[in-house]
Amino acid sequence: MFKTVLLPVDQSREAREAADVALNIVKTYQANLVILAVLEPEEDETGEPPHSEKMTSEEAVQKLLAEAQAMFVKAGVEVKTLEREGKPAFTICDVADEIEADLIVMGSRGMGLAEGNAADSVTNRVINLSPCPILVVP
């Protein structure tokens, strides 16, 4: 049923929980797993710097991908990691389309959510733009 699963990650608790669900799915369906971390630009189009918790550091992204990959390798799952730069929701959907993902597994709320504004969350945007089904993990 699922041949390729995309797991976007950030430093949130929800992303870690989504990783556990993705592990189960990948093992069950013997699917390929691609882990994606999105490095956000230093400034947005308004010229304002991003929120301090967003991933703007190359080192933070590399560390996050290495930790995620190690978790899956320890569980006996081969994984491919990707790092891209851009707006998270658009980048996640572009990568899903590029790798022909059958499923995106992501947390319900990540580091890119403005406080109290769920309509602007990365997850909500991905739901509206995705080229494939999405499993949102609370």
PDB file of N, CA, C and O in Angstrom, residues 11-81:
ATOM      1  N   GLN A  11      12.428  20.047  15.539  1.00  0.00           N
ATOM      2  CA  GLN A  11      12.877  19.729  16.893  1.00  0.00           C
ATOM      3  C   GLN A  11      11.726  19.584  17.884  1.00  0.00           C
ATOM      4  O   GLN A  11      11.949  19.564  19.090  1.00  0.00           O
ATOM      5  N   SER A  12      10.516  19.420  17.392  1.00  0.00           N
ATOM      6  CA  SER A  12       9.347  19.347  18.272  1.00  0.00           C
ATOM      7  C   SER A  12       9.108  17.939  18.802  1.00  0.00           C
ATOM      8  O   SER A  12       9.531  16.945  18.217  1.00  0.00           O
ATOM      9  N   ARG A  13       8.371  17.879  19.896  1.00  0.00           N
ATOM     10  CA  ARG A  13       7.960  16.603  20.473  1.00  0.00           C
ATOM     11  C   ARG A  13       7.062  15.860  19.495  1.00  0.00           C
ATOM     12  O   ARG A  13       7.143  14.643  19.348  1.00  0.00           O
ATOM     13  N   GLU A  14       6.175  16.589  18.821  1.00  0.00           N
ATOM     14  CA  GLU A  14       5.246  15.967  17.870  1.00  0.00           C
ATOM     15  C   GLU A  14       5.987  15.304  16.718  1.00  0.00           C
ATOM     16  O   GLU A  14       5.561  14.245  16.240  1.00  0.00           O
ATOM     17  N   ALA A  15       7.076  15.881  16.285  1.00  0.00           N
ATOM     18  CA  ALA A  15       7.870  15.270  15.211  1.00  0.00           C
ATOM     19  C   ALA A  15       8.487  13.954  15.681  1.00  0.00           C
ATOM     20  O   ALA A  15       8.550  12.983  14.928  1.00  0.00           O
ATOM     21  N   ARG A  16       8.910  13.895  16.924  1.00  0.00           N
ATOM     22  CA  ARG A  16       9.457  12.646  17.471  1.00  0.00           C
ATOM     23  C   ARG A  16       8.375  11.573  17.554  1.00  0.00           C
ATOM     24  O   ARG A  16       8.623  10.400  17.259  1.00  0.00           O
ATOM     25  N   GLU A  17       7.180  11.970  17.942  1.00  0.00           N
ATOM     26  CA  GLU A  17       6.080  11.006  17.999  1.00  0.00           C
ATOM     27  C   GLU A  17       5.686  10.539  16.594  1.00  0.00           C
ATOM     28  O   GLU A  17       5.362   9.371  16.388  1.00  0.00           O
ATOM     29  N   ALA A  18       5.731  11.440  15.633  1.00  0.00           N
ATOM     30  CA  ALA A  18       5.450  11.070  14.243  1.00  0.00           C
ATOM     31  C   ALA A  18       6.497  10.082  13.737  1.00  0.00           C
ATOM     32  O   ALA A  18       6.184   9.170  12.956  1.00  0.00           O
ATOM     33  N   ALA A  19       7.731  10.228  14.194  1.00  0.00           N
ATOM     34  CA  ALA A  19       8.794   9.302  13.785  1.00  0.00           C
ATOM     35  C   ALA A  19       8.493   7.883  14.257  1.00  0.00           C
ATOM     36  O   ALA A  19       8.721   6.912  13.524  1.00  0.00           O
ATOM     37  N   ASP A  20       7.954   7.746  15.455  1.00  0.00           N
ATOM     38  CA  ASP A  20       7.580   6.421  15.969  1.00  0.00           C
ATOM     39  C   ASP A  20       6.493   5.784  15.102  1.00  0.00           C
ATOM     40  O   ASP A  20       6.544   4.598  14.787  1.00  0.00           O
ATOM     41  N   VAL A  21       5.512   6.581  14.706  1.00  0.00           N
ATOM     42  CA  VAL A  21       4.436   6.082  13.853  1.00  0.00           C
ATOM     43  C   VAL A  21       4.984   5.714  12.475  1.00  0.00           C
ATOM     44  O   VAL A  21       4.649   4.670  11.910  1.00  0.00           O
ATOM     45  N   ALA A  22       5.854   6.561  11.945  1.00  0.00           N
ATOM     46  CA  ALA A  22       6.456   6.289  10.638  1.00  0.00           C
ATOM     47  C   ALA A  22       7.263   4.991  10.672  1.00  0.00           C
ATOM     48  O   ALA A  22       7.228   4.202   9.714  1.00  0.00           O
ATOM     49  N   LEU A  23       7.973   4.746  11.753  1.00  0.00           N
ATOM     50  CA  LEU A  23       8.738   3.512  11.896  1.00  0.00           C
ATOM     51  C   LEU A  23       7.822   2.304  11.783  1.00  0.00           C
ATOM     52  O   LEU A  23       8.120   1.341  11.065  1.00  0.00           O
ATOM     53  N   ASN A  24       6.702   2.350  12.469  1.00  0.00           N
ATOM     54  CA  ASN A  24       5.738   1.254  12.425  1.00  0.00           C
ATOM     55  C   ASN A  24       5.207   1.044  11.005  1.00  0.00           C
ATOM     56  O   ASN A  24       5.117  -0.088  10.526  1.00  0.00           O
ATOM     57  N   ILE A  25       4.864   2.114  10.326  1.00  0.00           N
ATOM     58  CA  ILE A  25       4.331   2.023   8.962  1.00  0.00           C
ATOM     59  C   ILE A  25       5.375   1.465   8.003  1.00  0.00           C
ATOM     60  O   ILE A  25       5.087   0.581   7.193  1.00  0.00           O
ATOM     61  N   VAL A  26       6.587   1.964   8.099  1.00  0.00           N
ATOM     62  CA  VAL A  26       7.658   1.527   7.204  1.00  0.00           C
ATOM     63  C   VAL A  26       7.954   0.045   7.399  1.00  0.00           C
ATOM     64  O   VAL A  26       8.138  -0.695   6.433  1.00  0.00           O
ATOM     65  N   LYS A  27       7.972  -0.395   8.642  1.00  0.00           N
ATOM     66  CA  LYS A  27       8.212  -1.816   8.905  1.00  0.00           C
ATOM     67  C   LYS A  27       7.043  -2.676   8.429  1.00  0.00           C
ATOM     68  O   LYS A  27       7.245  -3.735   7.841  1.00  0.00           O
ATOM     69  N   THR A  28       5.828  -2.226   8.677  1.00  0.00           N
ATOM     70  CA  THR A  28       4.640  -2.987   8.289  1.00  0.00           C
ATOM     71  C   THR A  28       4.544  -3.165   6.771  1.00  0.00           C
ATOM     72  O   THR A  28       4.253  -4.256   6.287  1.00  0.00           O
ATOM     73  N   TYR A  29       4.790  -2.089   6.032  1.00  0.00           N
ATOM     74  CA  TYR A  29       4.622  -2.124   4.575  1.00  0.00           C
ATOM     75  C   TYR A  29       5.931  -2.305   3.819  1.00  0.00           C
ATOM     76  O   TYR A  29       5.929  -2.273   2.593  1.00  0.00           O
ATOM     77  N   GLN A  30       7.035  -2.478   4.542  1.00  0.00           N
ATOM     78  CA  GLN A  30       8.352  -2.593   3.934  1.00  0.00           C
ATOM     79  C   GLN A  30       8.571  -1.460   2.932  1.00  0.00           C
ATOM     80  O   GLN A  30       9.009  -1.664   1.802  1.00  0.00           O
ATOM     81  N   ALA A  31       8.260  -0.265   3.369  1.00  0.00           N
ATOM     82  CA  ALA A  31       8.334   0.926   2.530  1.00  0.00           C
ATOM     83  C   ALA A  31       9.694   1.597   2.647  1.00  0.00           C
ATOM     84  O   ALA A  31      10.438   1.370   3.608  1.00  0.00           O
ATOM     85  N   ASN A  32       9.986   2.428   1.677  1.00  0.00           N
ATOM     86  CA  ASN A  32      11.164   3.282   1.727  1.00  0.00           C
ATOM     87  C   ASN A  32      10.828   4.494   2.583  1.00  0.00           C
ATOM     88  O   ASN A  32       9.712   5.002   2.532  1.00  0.00           O
ATOM     89  N   LEU A  33      11.799   4.953   3.350  1.00  0.00           N
ATOM     90  CA  LEU A  33      11.585   6.111   4.206  1.00  0.00           C
ATOM     91  C   LEU A  33      12.534   7.220   3.809  1.00  0.00           C
ATOM     92  O   LEU A  33      13.737   6.997   3.651  1.00  0.00           O
ATOM     93  N   VAL A  34      11.980   8.415   3.656  1.00  0.00           N
ATOM     94  CA  VAL A  34      12.772   9.608   3.387  1.00  0.00           C
ATOM     95  C   VAL A  34      12.482  10.597   4.512  1.00  0.00           C
ATOM     96  O   VAL A  34      11.334  10.947   4.758  1.00  0.00           O
ATOM     97  N   ILE A  35      13.540  11.010   5.202  1.00  0.00           N
ATOM     98  CA  ILE A  35      13.420  12.000   6.267  1.00  0.00           C
ATOM     99  C   ILE A  35      13.853  13.344   5.702  1.00  0.00           C
ATOM    100  O   ILE A  35      14.917  13.452   5.092  1.00  0.00           O
ATOM    101  N   LEU A  36      13.023  14.358   5.912  1.00  0.00           N
ATOM    102  CA  LEU A  36      13.277  15.691   5.378  1.00  0.00           C
ATOM    103  C   LEU A  36      13.384  16.699   6.508  1.00  0.00           C
ATOM    104  O   LEU A  36      12.533  16.748   7.393  1.00  0.00           O
ATOM    105  N   ALA A  37      14.421  17.515   6.457  1.00  0.00           N
ATOM    106  CA  ALA A  37      14.534  18.672   7.345  1.00  0.00           C
ATOM    107  C   ALA A  37      14.617  19.905   6.456  1.00  0.00           C
ATOM    108  O   ALA A  37      15.339  19.914   5.460  1.00  0.00           O
ATOM    109  N   VAL A  38      13.850  20.914   6.821  1.00  0.00           N
ATOM    110  CA  VAL A  38      13.806  22.138   6.027  1.00  0.00           C
ATOM    111  C   VAL A  38      14.535  23.250   6.773  1.00  0.00           C
ATOM    112  O   VAL A  38      14.173  23.602   7.901  1.00  0.00           O
ATOM    113  N   LEU A  39      15.551  23.780   6.118  1.00  0.00           N
ATOM    114  CA  LEU A  39      16.308  24.905   6.650  1.00  0.00           C
ATOM    115  C   LEU A  39      15.606  26.164   6.169  1.00  0.00           C
ATOM    116  O   LEU A  39      15.487  26.387   4.959  1.00  0.00           O
ATOM    117  N   GLU A  40      15.116  26.943   7.100  1.00  0.00           N
ATOM    118  CA  GLU A  40      14.372  28.139   6.721  1.00  0.00           C
ATOM    119  C   GLU A  40      15.327  29.288   6.417  1.00  0.00           C
ATOM    120  O   GLU A  40      16.380  29.411   7.022  1.00  0.00           O
ATOM    121  N   PRO A  41      14.929  30.142   5.461  1.00  0.00           N
ATOM    122  CA  PRO A  41      15.768  31.308   5.139  1.00  0.00           C
ATOM    123  C   PRO A  41      15.947  32.194   6.366  1.00  0.00           C
ATOM    124  O   PRO A  41      15.090  32.226   7.256  1.00  0.00           O
ATOM    125  N   GLU A  42      17.040  32.927   6.395  1.00  0.00           N
ATOM    126  CA  GLU A  42      17.323  33.822   7.518  1.00  0.00           C
ATOM    127  C   GLU A  42      16.250  34.898   7.661  1.00  0.00           C
ATOM    128  O   GLU A  42      15.933  35.324   8.744  1.00  0.00           O
ATOM    129  N   GLU A  43      15.690  35.363   6.538  1.00  0.00           N
ATOM    130  CA  GLU A  43      14.649  36.386   6.578  1.00  0.00           C
ATOM    131  C   GLU A  43      13.502  35.962   5.695  1.00  0.00           C
ATOM    132  O   GLU A  43      13.693  35.281   4.698  1.00  0.00           O
ATOM    133  N   ASP A  44      12.303  36.389   6.042  1.00  0.00           N
ATOM    134  CA  ASP A  44      11.175  36.127   5.157  1.00  0.00           C
ATOM    135  C   ASP A  44      11.016  37.296   4.192  1.00  0.00           C
ATOM    136  O   ASP A  44      11.825  38.219   4.175  1.00  0.00           O
ATOM    137  N   GLU A  45       9.966  37.271   3.377  1.00  0.00           N
ATOM    138  CA  GLU A  45       9.806  38.302   2.367  1.00  0.00           C
ATOM    139  C   GLU A  45       9.572  39.693   2.943  1.00  0.00           C
ATOM    140  O   GLU A  45       9.762  40.687   2.268  1.00  0.00           O
ATOM    141  N   THR A  46       9.224  39.787   4.220  1.00  0.00           N
ATOM    142  CA  THR A  46       9.045  41.096   4.851  1.00  0.00           C
ATOM    143  C   THR A  46      10.365  41.626   5.391  1.00  0.00           C
ATOM    144  O   THR A  46      10.419  42.751   5.882  1.00  0.00           O
ATOM    145  N   GLY A  47      11.407  40.829   5.312  1.00  0.00           N
ATOM    146  CA  GLY A  47      12.706  41.247   5.812  1.00  0.00           C
ATOM    147  C   GLY A  47      12.890  40.987   7.294  1.00  0.00           C
ATOM    148  O   GLY A  47      13.921  41.309   7.864  1.00  0.00           O
ATOM    149  N   GLU A  48      11.881  40.364   7.935  1.00  0.00           N
ATOM    150  CA  GLU A  48      11.980  40.074   9.356  1.00  0.00           C
ATOM    151  C   GLU A  48      12.649  38.725   9.571  1.00  0.00           C
ATOM    152  O   GLU A  48      12.423  37.789   8.820  1.00  0.00           O
ATOM    153  N   PRO A  49      13.478  38.608  10.611  1.00  0.00           N
ATOM    154  CA  PRO A  49      14.091  37.309  10.899  1.00  0.00           C
ATOM    155  C   PRO A  49      13.032  36.321  11.363  1.00  0.00           C
ATOM    156  O   PRO A  49      11.996  36.722  11.889  1.00  0.00           O
ATOM    157  N   PRO A  50      13.275  35.030  11.172  1.00  0.00           N
ATOM    158  CA  PRO A  50      12.310  34.017  11.619  1.00  0.00           C
ATOM    159  C   PRO A  50      12.270  33.939  13.135  1.00  0.00           C
ATOM    160  O   PRO A  50      13.138  34.473  13.815  1.00  0.00           O
ATOM    161  N   HIS A  51      11.245  33.249  13.660  1.00  0.00           N
ATOM    162  CA  HIS A  51      11.165  33.021  15.105  1.00  0.00           C
ATOM    163  C   HIS A  51      12.402  32.256  15.548  1.00  0.00           C
ATOM    164  O   HIS A  51      12.940  31.431  14.818  1.00  0.00           O
ATOM    165  N   SER A  52      12.829  32.487  16.762  1.00  0.00           N
ATOM    166  CA  SER A  52      14.075  31.894  17.256  1.00  0.00           C
ATOM    167  C   SER A  52      14.061  30.374  17.253  1.00  0.00           C
ATOM    168  O   SER A  52      15.105  29.749  17.163  1.00  0.00           O
ATOM    169  N   GLU A  53      12.870  29.744  17.358  1.00  0.00           N
ATOM    170  CA  GLU A  53      12.835  28.283  17.436  1.00  0.00           C
ATOM    171  C   GLU A  53      12.845  27.606  16.066  1.00  0.00           C
ATOM    172  O   GLU A  53      12.938  26.401  15.971  1.00  0.00           O
ATOM    173  N   LYS A  54      12.721  28.354  14.994  1.00  0.00           N
ATOM    174  CA  LYS A  54      12.737  27.744  13.666  1.00  0.00           C
ATOM    175  C   LYS A  54      14.150  27.327  13.316  1.00  0.00           C
ATOM    176  O   LYS A  54      15.134  27.873  13.804  1.00  0.00           O
ATOM    177  N   MET A  55      14.244  26.351  12.432  1.00  0.00           N
ATOM    178  CA  MET A  55      15.562  25.822  12.088  1.00  0.00           C
ATOM    179  C   MET A  55      16.221  26.682  11.017  1.00  0.00           C
ATOM    180  O   MET A  55      15.890  26.590   9.845  1.00  0.00           O
ATOM    181  N   THR A  56      17.153  27.536  11.442  1.00  0.00           N
ATOM    182  CA  THR A  56      17.878  28.375  10.505  1.00  0.00           C
ATOM    183  C   THR A  56      19.363  28.054  10.524  1.00  0.00           C
ATOM    184  O   THR A  56      20.123  28.634   9.778  1.00  0.00           O
ATOM    185  N   SER A  57      19.763  27.136  11.353  1.00  0.00           N
ATOM    186  CA  SER A  57      21.174  26.777  11.484  1.00  0.00           C
ATOM    187  C   SER A  57      21.469  25.473  10.748  1.00  0.00           C
ATOM    188  O   SER A  57      20.811  24.452  10.979  1.00  0.00           O
ATOM    189  N   GLU A  58      22.438  25.523   9.878  1.00  0.00           N
ATOM    190  CA  GLU A  58      22.869  24.334   9.136  1.00  0.00           C
ATOM    191  C   GLU A  58      23.293  23.224  10.089  1.00  0.00           C
ATOM    192  O   GLU A  58      22.972  22.054   9.885  1.00  0.00           O
ATOM    193  N   GLU A  59      23.976  23.600  11.178  1.00  0.00           N
ATOM    194  CA  GLU A  59      24.435  22.608  12.153  1.00  0.00           C
ATOM    195  C   GLU A  59      23.253  21.936  12.848  1.00  0.00           C
ATOM    196  O   GLU A  59      23.258  20.727  13.073  1.00  0.00           O
ATOM    197  N   ALA A  60      22.234  22.715  13.193  1.00  0.00           N
ATOM    198  CA  ALA A  60      21.057  22.153  13.860  1.00  0.00           C
ATOM    199  C   ALA A  60      20.341  21.166  12.943  1.00  0.00           C
ATOM    200  O   ALA A  60      19.894  20.105  13.391  1.00  0.00           O
ATOM    201  N   VAL A  61      20.245  21.498  11.676  1.00  0.00           N
ATOM    202  CA  VAL A  61      19.581  20.616  10.711  1.00  0.00           C
ATOM    203  C   VAL A  61      20.377  19.326  10.537  1.00  0.00           C
ATOM    204  O   VAL A  61      19.803  18.229  10.558  1.00  0.00           O
ATOM    205  N   GLN A  62      21.681  19.425  10.408  1.00  0.00           N
ATOM    206  CA  GLN A  62      22.525  18.236  10.251  1.00  0.00           C
ATOM    207  C   GLN A  62      22.436  17.328  11.473  1.00  0.00           C
ATOM    208  O   GLN A  62      22.338  16.107  11.345  1.00  0.00           O
ATOM    209  N   LYS A  63      22.440  17.932  12.659  1.00  0.00           N
ATOM    210  CA  LYS A  63      22.343  17.154  13.895  1.00  0.00           C
ATOM    211  C   LYS A  63      20.984  16.455  13.972  1.00  0.00           C
ATOM    212  O   LYS A  63      20.900  15.272  14.316  1.00  0.00           O
ATOM    213  N   LEU A  64      19.935  17.172  13.648  1.00  0.00           N
ATOM    214  CA  LEU A  64      18.590  16.607  13.676  1.00  0.00           C
ATOM    215  C   LEU A  64      18.460  15.427  12.719  1.00  0.00           C
ATOM    216  O   LEU A  64      17.942  14.374  13.074  1.00  0.00           O
ATOM    217  N   LEU A  65      18.956  15.582  11.504  1.00  0.00           N
ATOM    218  CA  LEU A  65      18.894  14.490  10.521  1.00  0.00           C
ATOM    219  C   LEU A  65      19.717  13.283  10.973  1.00  0.00           C
ATOM    220  O   LEU A  65      19.282  12.142  10.818  1.00  0.00           O
ATOM    221  N   ALA A  66      20.892  13.544  11.533  1.00  0.00           N
ATOM    222  CA  ALA A  66      21.739  12.444  11.997  1.00  0.00           C
ATOM    223  C   ALA A  66      21.067  11.670  13.127  1.00  0.00           C
ATOM    224  O   ALA A  66      21.101  10.432  13.153  1.00  0.00           O
ATOM    225  N   GLU A  67      20.446  12.382  14.063  1.00  0.00           N
ATOM    226  CA  GLU A  67      19.747  11.719  15.172  1.00  0.00           C
ATOM    227  C   GLU A  67      18.560  10.905  14.676  1.00  0.00           C
ATOM    228  O   GLU A  67      18.333   9.779  15.120  1.00  0.00           O
ATOM    229  N   ALA A  68      17.795  11.470  13.750  1.00  0.00           N
ATOM    230  CA  ALA A  68      16.636  10.758  13.205  1.00  0.00           C
ATOM    231  C   ALA A  68      17.088   9.514  12.440  1.00  0.00           C
ATOM    232  O   ALA A  68      16.513   8.429  12.600  1.00  0.00           O
ATOM    233  N   GLN A  69      18.117   9.667  11.641  1.00  0.00           N
ATOM    234  CA  GLN A  69      18.624   8.528  10.872  1.00  0.00           C
ATOM    235  C   GLN A  69      19.122   7.435  11.807  1.00  0.00           C
ATOM    236  O   GLN A  69      18.830   6.247  11.594  1.00  0.00           O
ATOM    237  N   ALA A  70      19.824   7.802  12.851  1.00  0.00           N
ATOM    238  CA  ALA A  70      20.347   6.814  13.800  1.00  0.00           C
ATOM    239  C   ALA A  70      19.226   6.026  14.461  1.00  0.00           C
ATOM    240  O   ALA A  70      19.344   4.815  14.662  1.00  0.00           O
ATOM    241  N   MET A  71      18.120   6.700  14.793  1.00  0.00           N
ATOM    242  CA  MET A  71      16.983   6.021  15.407  1.00  0.00           C
ATOM    243  C   MET A  71      16.443   4.922  14.489  1.00  0.00           C
ATOM    244  O   MET A  71      16.167   3.808  14.930  1.00  0.00           O
ATOM    245  N   PHE A  72      16.310   5.220  13.210  1.00  0.00           N
ATOM    246  CA  PHE A  72      15.763   4.250  12.274  1.00  0.00           C
ATOM    247  C   PHE A  72      16.756   3.141  11.957  1.00  0.00           C
ATOM    248  O   PHE A  72      16.381   1.977  11.862  1.00  0.00           O
ATOM    249  N   VAL A  73      18.024   3.479  11.817  1.00  0.00           N
ATOM    250  CA  VAL A  73      19.051   2.467  11.554  1.00  0.00           C
ATOM    251  C   VAL A  73      19.125   1.488  12.718  1.00  0.00           C
ATOM    252  O   VAL A  73      19.230   0.278  12.519  1.00  0.00           O
ATOM    253  N   LYS A  74      19.025   2.015  13.946  1.00  0.00           N
ATOM    254  CA  LYS A  74      19.034   1.161  15.134  1.00  0.00           C
ATOM    255  C   LYS A  74      17.874   0.172  15.110  1.00  0.00           C
ATOM    256  O   LYS A  74      17.981  -0.952  15.579  1.00  0.00           O
ATOM    257  N   ALA A  75      16.747   0.584  14.518  1.00  0.00           N
ATOM    258  CA  ALA A  75      15.562  -0.275  14.417  1.00  0.00           C
ATOM    259  C   ALA A  75      15.614  -1.171  13.172  1.00  0.00           C
ATOM    260  O   ALA A  75      14.659  -1.894  12.896  1.00  0.00           O
ATOM    261  N   GLY A  76      16.720  -1.108  12.431  1.00  0.00           N
ATOM    262  CA  GLY A  76      16.884  -1.962  11.264  1.00  0.00           C
ATOM    263  C   GLY A  76      16.217  -1.455   9.996  1.00  0.00           C
ATOM    264  O   GLY A  76      15.942  -2.231   9.084  1.00  0.00           O
ATOM    265  N   VAL A  77      15.964  -0.157   9.929  1.00  0.00           N
ATOM    266  CA  VAL A  77      15.305   0.428   8.765  1.00  0.00           C
ATOM    267  C   VAL A  77      16.289   1.316   8.010  1.00  0.00           C
ATOM    268  O   VAL A  77      16.912   2.193   8.601  1.00  0.00           O
ATOM    269  N   GLU A  78      16.401   1.070   6.708  1.00  0.00           N
ATOM    270  CA  GLU A  78      17.226   1.945   5.878  1.00  0.00           C
ATOM    271  C   GLU A  78      16.462   3.233   5.645  1.00  0.00           C
ATOM    272  O   GLU A  78      15.243   3.225   5.482  1.00  0.00           O
ATOM    273  N   VAL A  79      17.181   4.321   5.619  1.00  0.00           N
ATOM    274  CA  VAL A  79      16.538   5.620   5.486  1.00  0.00           C
ATOM    275  C   VAL A  79      17.392   6.534   4.616  1.00  0.00           C
ATOM    276  O   VAL A  79      18.613   6.450   4.637  1.00  0.00           O
ATOM    277  N   LYS A  80      16.719   7.370   3.866  1.00  0.00           N
ATOM    278  CA  LYS A  80      17.399   8.396   3.087  1.00  0.00           C
ATOM    279  C   LYS A  80      17.063   9.730   3.738  1.00  0.00           C
ATOM    280  O   LYS A  80      15.924   9.954   4.147  1.00  0.00           O
ATOM    281  N   THR A  81      18.052  10.605   3.879  1.00  0.00           N
ATOM    282  CA  THR A  81      17.791  11.914   4.462  1.00  0.00           C
ATOM    283  C   THR A  81      17.960  12.993   3.407  1.00  0.00           C
ATOM    284  O   THR A  81      18.804  12.880   2.515  1.00  0.00           O
TER     285      THR A  81
END
